[in-house]
Short mmCIF file of C-alpha atoms in Angstrom, two decimals:
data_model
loop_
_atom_site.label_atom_id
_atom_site.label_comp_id
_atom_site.label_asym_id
_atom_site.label_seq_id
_atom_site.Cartn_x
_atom_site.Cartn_y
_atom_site.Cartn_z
CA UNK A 1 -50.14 5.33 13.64
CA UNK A 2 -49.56 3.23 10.63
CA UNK A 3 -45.99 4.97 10.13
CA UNK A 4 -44.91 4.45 13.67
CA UNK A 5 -45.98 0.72 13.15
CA UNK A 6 -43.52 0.42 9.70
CA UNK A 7 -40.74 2.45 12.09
CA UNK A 8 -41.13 -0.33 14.70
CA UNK A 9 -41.72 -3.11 11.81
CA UNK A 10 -38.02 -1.90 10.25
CA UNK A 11 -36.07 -1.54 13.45
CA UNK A 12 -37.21 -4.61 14.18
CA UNK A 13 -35.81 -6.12 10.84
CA UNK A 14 -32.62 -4.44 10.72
CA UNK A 15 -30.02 -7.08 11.89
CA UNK A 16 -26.89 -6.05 12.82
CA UNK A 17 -24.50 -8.96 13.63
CA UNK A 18 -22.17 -9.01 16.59
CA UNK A 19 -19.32 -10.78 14.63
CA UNK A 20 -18.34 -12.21 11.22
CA UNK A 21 -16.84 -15.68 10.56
CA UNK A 22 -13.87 -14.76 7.88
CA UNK A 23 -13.75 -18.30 6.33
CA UNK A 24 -11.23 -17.31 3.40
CA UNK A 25 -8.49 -20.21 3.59
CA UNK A 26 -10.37 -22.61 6.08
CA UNK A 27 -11.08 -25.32 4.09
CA UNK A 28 -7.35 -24.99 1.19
CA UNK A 29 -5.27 -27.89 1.69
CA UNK A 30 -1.35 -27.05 2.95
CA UNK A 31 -2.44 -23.82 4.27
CA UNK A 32 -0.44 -23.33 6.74
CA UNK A 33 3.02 -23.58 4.64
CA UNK A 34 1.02 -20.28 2.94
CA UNK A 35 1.00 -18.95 5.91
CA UNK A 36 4.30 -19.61 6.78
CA UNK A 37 5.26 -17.85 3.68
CA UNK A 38 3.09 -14.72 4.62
CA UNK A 39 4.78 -14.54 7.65
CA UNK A 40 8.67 -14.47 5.87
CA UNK A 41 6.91 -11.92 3.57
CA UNK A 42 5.70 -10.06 6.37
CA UNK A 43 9.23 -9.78 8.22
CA UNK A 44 11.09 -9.42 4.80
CA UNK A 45 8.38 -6.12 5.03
CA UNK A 46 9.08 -4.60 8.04
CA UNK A 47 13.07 -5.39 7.96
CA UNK A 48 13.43 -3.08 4.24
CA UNK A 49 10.69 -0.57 5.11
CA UNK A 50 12.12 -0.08 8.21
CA UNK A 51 15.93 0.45 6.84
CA UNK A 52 15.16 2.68 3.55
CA UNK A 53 13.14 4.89 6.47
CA UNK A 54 16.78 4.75 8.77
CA UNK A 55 18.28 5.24 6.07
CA UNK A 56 16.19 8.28 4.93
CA UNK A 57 16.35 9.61 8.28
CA UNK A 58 20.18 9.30 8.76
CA UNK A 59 21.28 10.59 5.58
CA UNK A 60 21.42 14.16 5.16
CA UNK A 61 21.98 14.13 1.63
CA UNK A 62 18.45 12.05 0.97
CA UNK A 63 16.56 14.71 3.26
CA UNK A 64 14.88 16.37 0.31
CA UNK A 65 11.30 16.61 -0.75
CA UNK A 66 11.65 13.20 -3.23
CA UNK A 67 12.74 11.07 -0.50
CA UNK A 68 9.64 12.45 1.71
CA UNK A 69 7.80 11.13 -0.54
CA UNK A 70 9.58 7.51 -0.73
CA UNK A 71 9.42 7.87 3.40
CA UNK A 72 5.82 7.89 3.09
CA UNK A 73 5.85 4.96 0.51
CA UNK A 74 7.99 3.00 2.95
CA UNK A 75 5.43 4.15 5.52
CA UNK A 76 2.25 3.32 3.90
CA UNK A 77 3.80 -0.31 3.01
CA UNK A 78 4.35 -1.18 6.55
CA UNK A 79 1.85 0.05 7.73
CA UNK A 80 -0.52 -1.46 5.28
CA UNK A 81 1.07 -5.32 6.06
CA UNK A 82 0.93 -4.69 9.47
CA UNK A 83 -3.14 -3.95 9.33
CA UNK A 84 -3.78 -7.07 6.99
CA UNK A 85 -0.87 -10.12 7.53
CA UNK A 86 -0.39 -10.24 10.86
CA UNK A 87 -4.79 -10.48 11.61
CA UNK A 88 -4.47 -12.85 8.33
CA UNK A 89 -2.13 -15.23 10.71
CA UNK A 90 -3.77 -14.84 13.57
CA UNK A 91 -7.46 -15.92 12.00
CA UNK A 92 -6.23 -18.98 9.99
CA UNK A 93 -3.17 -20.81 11.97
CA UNK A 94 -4.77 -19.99 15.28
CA UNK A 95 -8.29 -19.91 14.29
CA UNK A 96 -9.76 -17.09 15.31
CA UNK A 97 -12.03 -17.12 12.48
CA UNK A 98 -14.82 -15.32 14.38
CA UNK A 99 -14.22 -10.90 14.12
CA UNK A 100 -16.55 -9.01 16.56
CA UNK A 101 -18.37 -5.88 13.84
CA UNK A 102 -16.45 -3.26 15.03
CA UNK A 103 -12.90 -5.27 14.72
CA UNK A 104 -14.43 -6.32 11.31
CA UNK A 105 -14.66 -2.47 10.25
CA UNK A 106 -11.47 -1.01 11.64
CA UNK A 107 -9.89 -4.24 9.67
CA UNK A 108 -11.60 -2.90 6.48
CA UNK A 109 -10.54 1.66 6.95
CA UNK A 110 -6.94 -0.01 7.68
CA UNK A 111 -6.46 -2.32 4.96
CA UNK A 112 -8.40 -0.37 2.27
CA UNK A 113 -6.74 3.08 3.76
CA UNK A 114 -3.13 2.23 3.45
CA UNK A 115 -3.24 0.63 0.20
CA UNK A 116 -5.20 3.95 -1.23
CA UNK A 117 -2.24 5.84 0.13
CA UNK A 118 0.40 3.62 -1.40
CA UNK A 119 -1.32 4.30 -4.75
CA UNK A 120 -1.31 7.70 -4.27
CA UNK A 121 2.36 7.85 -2.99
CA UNK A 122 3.04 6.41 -6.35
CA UNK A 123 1.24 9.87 -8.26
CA UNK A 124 2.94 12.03 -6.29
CA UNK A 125 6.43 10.61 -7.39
CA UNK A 126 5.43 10.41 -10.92
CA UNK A 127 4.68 14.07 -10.56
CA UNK A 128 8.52 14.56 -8.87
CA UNK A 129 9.53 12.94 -11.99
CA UNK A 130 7.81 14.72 -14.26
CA UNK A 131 9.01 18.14 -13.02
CA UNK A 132 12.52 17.29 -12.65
CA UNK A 133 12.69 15.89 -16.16
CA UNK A 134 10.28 18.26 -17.88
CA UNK A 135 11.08 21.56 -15.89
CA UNK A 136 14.87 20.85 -14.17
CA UNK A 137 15.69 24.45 -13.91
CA UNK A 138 12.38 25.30 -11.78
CA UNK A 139 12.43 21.82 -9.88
CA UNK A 140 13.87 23.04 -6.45
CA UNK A 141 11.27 25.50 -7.31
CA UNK A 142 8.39 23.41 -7.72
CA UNK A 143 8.91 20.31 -5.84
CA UNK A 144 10.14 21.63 -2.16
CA UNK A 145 9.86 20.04 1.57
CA UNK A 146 6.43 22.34 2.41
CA UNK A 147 4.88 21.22 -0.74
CA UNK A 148 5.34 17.64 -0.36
CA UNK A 149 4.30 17.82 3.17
CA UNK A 150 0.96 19.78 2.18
CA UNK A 151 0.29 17.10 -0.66
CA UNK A 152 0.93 14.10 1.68
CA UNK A 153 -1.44 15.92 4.05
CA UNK A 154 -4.07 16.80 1.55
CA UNK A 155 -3.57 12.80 0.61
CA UNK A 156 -4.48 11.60 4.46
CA UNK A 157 -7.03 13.72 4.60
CA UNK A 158 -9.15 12.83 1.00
CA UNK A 159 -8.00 8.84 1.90
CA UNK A 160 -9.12 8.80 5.79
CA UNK A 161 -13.22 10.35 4.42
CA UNK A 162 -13.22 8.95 1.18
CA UNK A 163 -13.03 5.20 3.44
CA UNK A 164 -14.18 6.80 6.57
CA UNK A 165 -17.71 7.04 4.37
CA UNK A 166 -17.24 3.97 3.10
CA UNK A 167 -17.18 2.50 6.13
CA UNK A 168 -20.06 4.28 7.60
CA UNK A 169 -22.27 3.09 4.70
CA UNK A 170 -21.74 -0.46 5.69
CA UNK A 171 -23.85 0.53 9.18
CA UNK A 172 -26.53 0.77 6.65
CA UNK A 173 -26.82 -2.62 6.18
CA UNK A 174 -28.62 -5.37 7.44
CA UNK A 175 -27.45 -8.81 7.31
CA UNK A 176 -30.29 -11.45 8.06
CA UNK A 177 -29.23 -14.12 5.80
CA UNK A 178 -25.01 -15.02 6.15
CA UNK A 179 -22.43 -13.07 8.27
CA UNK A 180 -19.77 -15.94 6.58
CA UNK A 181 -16.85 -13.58 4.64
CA UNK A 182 -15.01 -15.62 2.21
CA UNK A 183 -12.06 -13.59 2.23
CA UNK A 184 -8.95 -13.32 4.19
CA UNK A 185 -9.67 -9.99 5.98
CA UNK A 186 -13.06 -7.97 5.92
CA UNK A 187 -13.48 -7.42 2.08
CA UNK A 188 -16.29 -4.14 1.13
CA UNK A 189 -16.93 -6.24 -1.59
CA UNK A 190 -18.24 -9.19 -0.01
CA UNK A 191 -19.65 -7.48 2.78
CA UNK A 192 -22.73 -5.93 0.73
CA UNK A 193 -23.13 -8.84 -0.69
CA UNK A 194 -24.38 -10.37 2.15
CA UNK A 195 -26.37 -7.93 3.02
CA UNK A 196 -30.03 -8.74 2.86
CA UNK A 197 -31.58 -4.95 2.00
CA UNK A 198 -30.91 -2.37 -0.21
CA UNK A 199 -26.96 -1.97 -0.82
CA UNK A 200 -26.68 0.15 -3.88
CA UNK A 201 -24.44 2.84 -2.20
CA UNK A 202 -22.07 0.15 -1.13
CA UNK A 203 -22.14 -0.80 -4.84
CA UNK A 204 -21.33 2.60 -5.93
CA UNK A 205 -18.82 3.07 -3.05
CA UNK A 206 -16.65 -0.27 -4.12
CA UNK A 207 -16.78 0.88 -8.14
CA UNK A 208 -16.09 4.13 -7.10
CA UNK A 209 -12.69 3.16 -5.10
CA UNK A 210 -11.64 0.85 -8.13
CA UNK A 211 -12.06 3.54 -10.52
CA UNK A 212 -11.23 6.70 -9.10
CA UNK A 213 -8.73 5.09 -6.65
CA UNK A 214 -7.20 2.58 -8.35
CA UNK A 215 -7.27 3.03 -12.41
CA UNK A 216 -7.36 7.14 -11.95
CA UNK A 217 -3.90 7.22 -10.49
CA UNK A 218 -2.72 4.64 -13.16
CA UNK A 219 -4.21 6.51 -16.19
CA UNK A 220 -2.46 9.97 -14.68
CA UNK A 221 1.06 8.29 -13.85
CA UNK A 222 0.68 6.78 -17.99
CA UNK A 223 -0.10 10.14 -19.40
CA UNK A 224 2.86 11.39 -17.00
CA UNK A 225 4.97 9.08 -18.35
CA UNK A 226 4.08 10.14 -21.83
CA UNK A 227 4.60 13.37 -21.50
CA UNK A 228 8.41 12.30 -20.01
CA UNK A 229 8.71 10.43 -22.97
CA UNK A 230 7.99 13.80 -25.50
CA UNK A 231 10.48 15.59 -22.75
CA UNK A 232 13.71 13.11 -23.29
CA UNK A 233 13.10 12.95 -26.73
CA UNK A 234 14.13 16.64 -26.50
CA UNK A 235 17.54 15.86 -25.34
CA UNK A 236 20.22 16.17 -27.53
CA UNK A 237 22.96 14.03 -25.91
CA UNK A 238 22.08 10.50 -25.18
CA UNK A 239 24.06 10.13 -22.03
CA UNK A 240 22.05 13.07 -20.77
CA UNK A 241 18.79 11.06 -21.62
CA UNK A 242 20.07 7.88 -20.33
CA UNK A 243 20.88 9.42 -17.01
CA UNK A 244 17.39 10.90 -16.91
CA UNK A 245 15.96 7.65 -17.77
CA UNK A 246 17.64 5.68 -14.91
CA UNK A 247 16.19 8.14 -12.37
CA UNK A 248 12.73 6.84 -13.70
CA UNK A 249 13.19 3.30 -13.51
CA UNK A 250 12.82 2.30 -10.48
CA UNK A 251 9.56 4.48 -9.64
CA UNK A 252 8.33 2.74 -13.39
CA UNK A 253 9.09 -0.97 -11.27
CA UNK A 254 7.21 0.24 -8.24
CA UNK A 255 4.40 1.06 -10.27
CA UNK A 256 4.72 -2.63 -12.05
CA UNK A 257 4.46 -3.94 -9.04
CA UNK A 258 1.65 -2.92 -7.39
CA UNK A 259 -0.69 -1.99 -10.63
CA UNK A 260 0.03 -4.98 -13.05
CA UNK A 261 -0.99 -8.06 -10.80
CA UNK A 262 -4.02 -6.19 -9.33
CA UNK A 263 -5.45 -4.84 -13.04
CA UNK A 264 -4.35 -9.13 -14.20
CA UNK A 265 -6.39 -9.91 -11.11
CA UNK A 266 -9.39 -8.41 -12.06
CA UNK A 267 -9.27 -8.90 -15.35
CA UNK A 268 -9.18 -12.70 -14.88
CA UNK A 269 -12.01 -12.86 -12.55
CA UNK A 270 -14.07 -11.23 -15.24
CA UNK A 271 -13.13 -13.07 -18.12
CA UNK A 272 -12.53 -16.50 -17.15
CA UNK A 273 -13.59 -18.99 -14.20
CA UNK A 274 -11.37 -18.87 -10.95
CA UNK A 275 -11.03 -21.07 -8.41
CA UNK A 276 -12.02 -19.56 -5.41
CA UNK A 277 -8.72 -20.50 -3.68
CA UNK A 278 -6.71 -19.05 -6.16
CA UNK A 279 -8.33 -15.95 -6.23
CA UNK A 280 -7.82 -15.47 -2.87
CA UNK A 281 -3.97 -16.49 -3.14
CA UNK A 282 -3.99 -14.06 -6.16
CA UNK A 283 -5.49 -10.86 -4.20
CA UNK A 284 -3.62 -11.59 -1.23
CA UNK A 285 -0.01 -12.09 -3.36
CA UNK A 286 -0.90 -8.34 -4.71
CA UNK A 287 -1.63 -6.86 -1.33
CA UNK A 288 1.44 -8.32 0.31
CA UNK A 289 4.40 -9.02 -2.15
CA UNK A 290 4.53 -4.76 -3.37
CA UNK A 291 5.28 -3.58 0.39
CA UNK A 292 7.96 -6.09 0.45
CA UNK A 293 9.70 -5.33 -3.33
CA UNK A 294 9.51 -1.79 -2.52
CA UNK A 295 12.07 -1.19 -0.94
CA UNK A 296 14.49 -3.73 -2.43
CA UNK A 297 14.18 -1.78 -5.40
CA UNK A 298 14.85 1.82 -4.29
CA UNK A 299 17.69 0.19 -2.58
CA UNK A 300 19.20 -1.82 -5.03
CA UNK A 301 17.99 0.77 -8.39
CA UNK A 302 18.46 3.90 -6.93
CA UNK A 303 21.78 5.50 -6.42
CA UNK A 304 20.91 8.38 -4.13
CA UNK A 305 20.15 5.16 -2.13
CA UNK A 306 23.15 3.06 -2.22
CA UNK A 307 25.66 5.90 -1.88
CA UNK A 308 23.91 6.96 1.08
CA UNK A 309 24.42 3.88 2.41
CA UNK A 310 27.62 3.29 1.72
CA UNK A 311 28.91 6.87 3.49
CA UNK A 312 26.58 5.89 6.69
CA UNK A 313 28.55 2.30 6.97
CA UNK A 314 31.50 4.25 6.39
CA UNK A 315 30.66 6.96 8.71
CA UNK A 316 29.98 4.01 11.20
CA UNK A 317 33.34 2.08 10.79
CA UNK A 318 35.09 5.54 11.27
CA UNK A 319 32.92 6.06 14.78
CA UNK A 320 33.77 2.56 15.77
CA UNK A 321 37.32 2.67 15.06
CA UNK A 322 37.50 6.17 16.87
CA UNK A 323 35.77 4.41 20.07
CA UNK A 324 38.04 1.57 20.49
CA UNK A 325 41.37 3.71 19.52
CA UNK A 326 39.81 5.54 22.95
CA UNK A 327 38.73 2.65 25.03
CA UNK A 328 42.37 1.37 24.00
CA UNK A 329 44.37 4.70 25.27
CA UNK A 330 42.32 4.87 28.10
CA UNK A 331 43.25 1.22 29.13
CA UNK A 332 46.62 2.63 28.73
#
C-alpha cells in the first residue's frame, strides 16, 4: 500500500511542461540588425551549399567517392542552418518566444544531429586524405563509391541513436521550478539544468557528446594529420610534396573553421567571465558562419572544383549558342 502511495506521490510530482519560453536575445539591444545578419548568413548558406551540390551532381569528373563525401558536407551544412536560423528568426523578430515540448525536442535531435554529422564528415575526409597521400597506389582501392556510402550510412545511423537517446533522456525530467531557456534554440545543456530532479544522465549525455563527439574527431583528424606530415616528408621532389600539400589545405581550413571558434568558445566560458549576450553571439557565430565558409572554400581552394566549373559554364555557353544558331535557321 505504502509503495502504491509513493507511485501516486511521484506521478503526481513529475511536471512535464507543455512549452518552453526560449528567451536567448530578448532583452540585447540592436537585435534585430543581428538578426538581419543571420538571415544574409543564412541565404549566403543555402545559395553555396546548394551550387557545390549542382555542381557535384553535374560534373562527371567530381563523381568520385571524395566528392561524396564533400556532398554530404554541403548536405549536413544546409541542413543544419535550416533546423537552427530560420526557428532562430522566427522566435526573436516575430516573437514567438513560446516552443510547445515536442517542437522544443525535434529543435534539439535537428540542431545537435546535423552538426554531429558535419564533424564527422570532416573525419571521413581526413581519412580520404590520409590514404591518398600515405597509400596513392591502393587509393582507388581503398577509398571507393560503396565504401563511402557504407561509412556515411554507418555515420546516420551512430548520429540519429547516439541523439535519439539523448533526447529520450530529457522525458526523464521534471521541470517544476523554470521552463525559461536562455538560449537561442533548445540547448541539452540548459535544459537539465532546469530540471528540478535527478539529471545526472543528462549530465553524462552532454559531456559525453563534447568529448566523444566533438574533441574525439579533432584528436583523430590531428594524429591524421601527423601521420601526413611523416608521409610528405618521404617525398623526394618538392613539387611532388607541394602538390600533395595543396590537396590538404582546404579540408585543414574546413576543419579551422568549425573546431577553432567552438574549442575558443569553451575555453573562454571556463576560464574567464562572459557576458551572457556574448556568449550567445559567440555559440551562435560557430554554429552558423562554418556552413556558410564551407563551401566558399572548396570552391575557391580546390581545383577539382573550379575546373569543373569552368567546363560546365563552358559546356553551357556551347548549348546556348547551339540553341539560338537553331531557333535562328529555323526563323529562316
Amino acid at each position: 500500500m505504502s509503495s502504491m502511495q509513493a507511485d501516486s506521490s511521484a506521478n503526481v510530482t513529475f511536471v512535464r511542461p507543455a512549452a518552453f519560453f526560449i528567451n536567448g536575445f530578448f532583452n540585447m539591444s540592436y537585435a534585430k540588425y543581428y538578426y538581419v545578419f543571420l538571415s544574409l548568413v543564412y541565404v549566403v548558406t543555402v545559395l553555396g551549399n546548394s551550387f557545390i551540390m549542382c555542381i557535384i551532381y553535374l560534373a562527371r569528373r567530381l563523381h568520385t567517392a571524395k566528392y561524396i563525401a564533400v556532398f554530404h558536407l554541403a548536405l549536413s551544412d544546409l541542413c543544419g542552418s535550416s533546423a537552427l536560423i530560420p526557428k532562430v528568426i522566427d522566435t526573436f523578430l516575430f516573437d514567438h518566444h513560446v516552443v510547445s515540448y515536442e517542437a522544443c525536442l525535434a529543435n534539439m535531435f535537428l540542431v545537435y544531429n546535423f552538426m554531429n554529422l558535419q564533424s564527422l564528415t570532416l573525419l571521413v575526409l581526413a581519412y580520404d586524405r590520409l590514404v591518398a597521400i600515405c597509400f596513392p597506389l591502393h587509393y582507388h582501392a581503398i577509398v571507393t563509391k560503396p565504401a563511402m556510402f557504407l561509412i556515411i550510412g554507418l555515420m546516420w545511423i551512430f548520429s540519429v541513436t547516439y541523439f535519439s537517446v539523448l533526447v529520450g533522456f530529457v522525458n526523464t525530467l521534471s521541470f517544476c521550478r523554470s521552463v525559461v531557456i536562455n538560449s537561442y534554440f533548445c540547448d541539452q545543456g540548459l535544459i537539465y539544468r532546469l530540471a528540478c530532479n535527478g539529471n545526472s544522465l543528462n549530465v553524462l549525455m552532454g559531456k559525453i557528446s563534447f568529448g566523444l563527439l566533438m574533441c574525439t574527431p579533432l584528436i583523430l583528424i590531428i594524429i591524421t594529420y601527423f601521420c601526413i606530415s611523416l608521409a610528405l616528408l618521404k617525398i623526394a621532389h618538392g613539387a611532388d610534396r607541394i602538390k600533395a600539400i595543396k590537396t590538404c589545405t582546404s579540408h585543414l581550413m574546413l576543419v579551422a573553421v568549425l573546431y577553432l571558434p567552438v574549442l575558443s568558445n569553451n575555453i573562454a566560458a571556463a576560464t574567464t567571465p562572459i557576458h551572457p549576450d556574448i556568449r550567445l553571439i559567440n555559440n551562435s557565430l560557430t554554429q552558423t558562419i562554418p556552413p556558410m565558409l564551407n563551401p566558399i572554400i572548396y570552391t575557391l581552394k580546390t581545383e577539382e572544383v573550379m575546373q569543373s566549373i569552368k567546363e560546365l559554364y563552358k559546356r553551357s555557353r556551347v548549348c546556348a549558342t547551339i540553341e539560338i544558331n537553331v531557333k535562328c535557321s529555323g526563323r529562316i
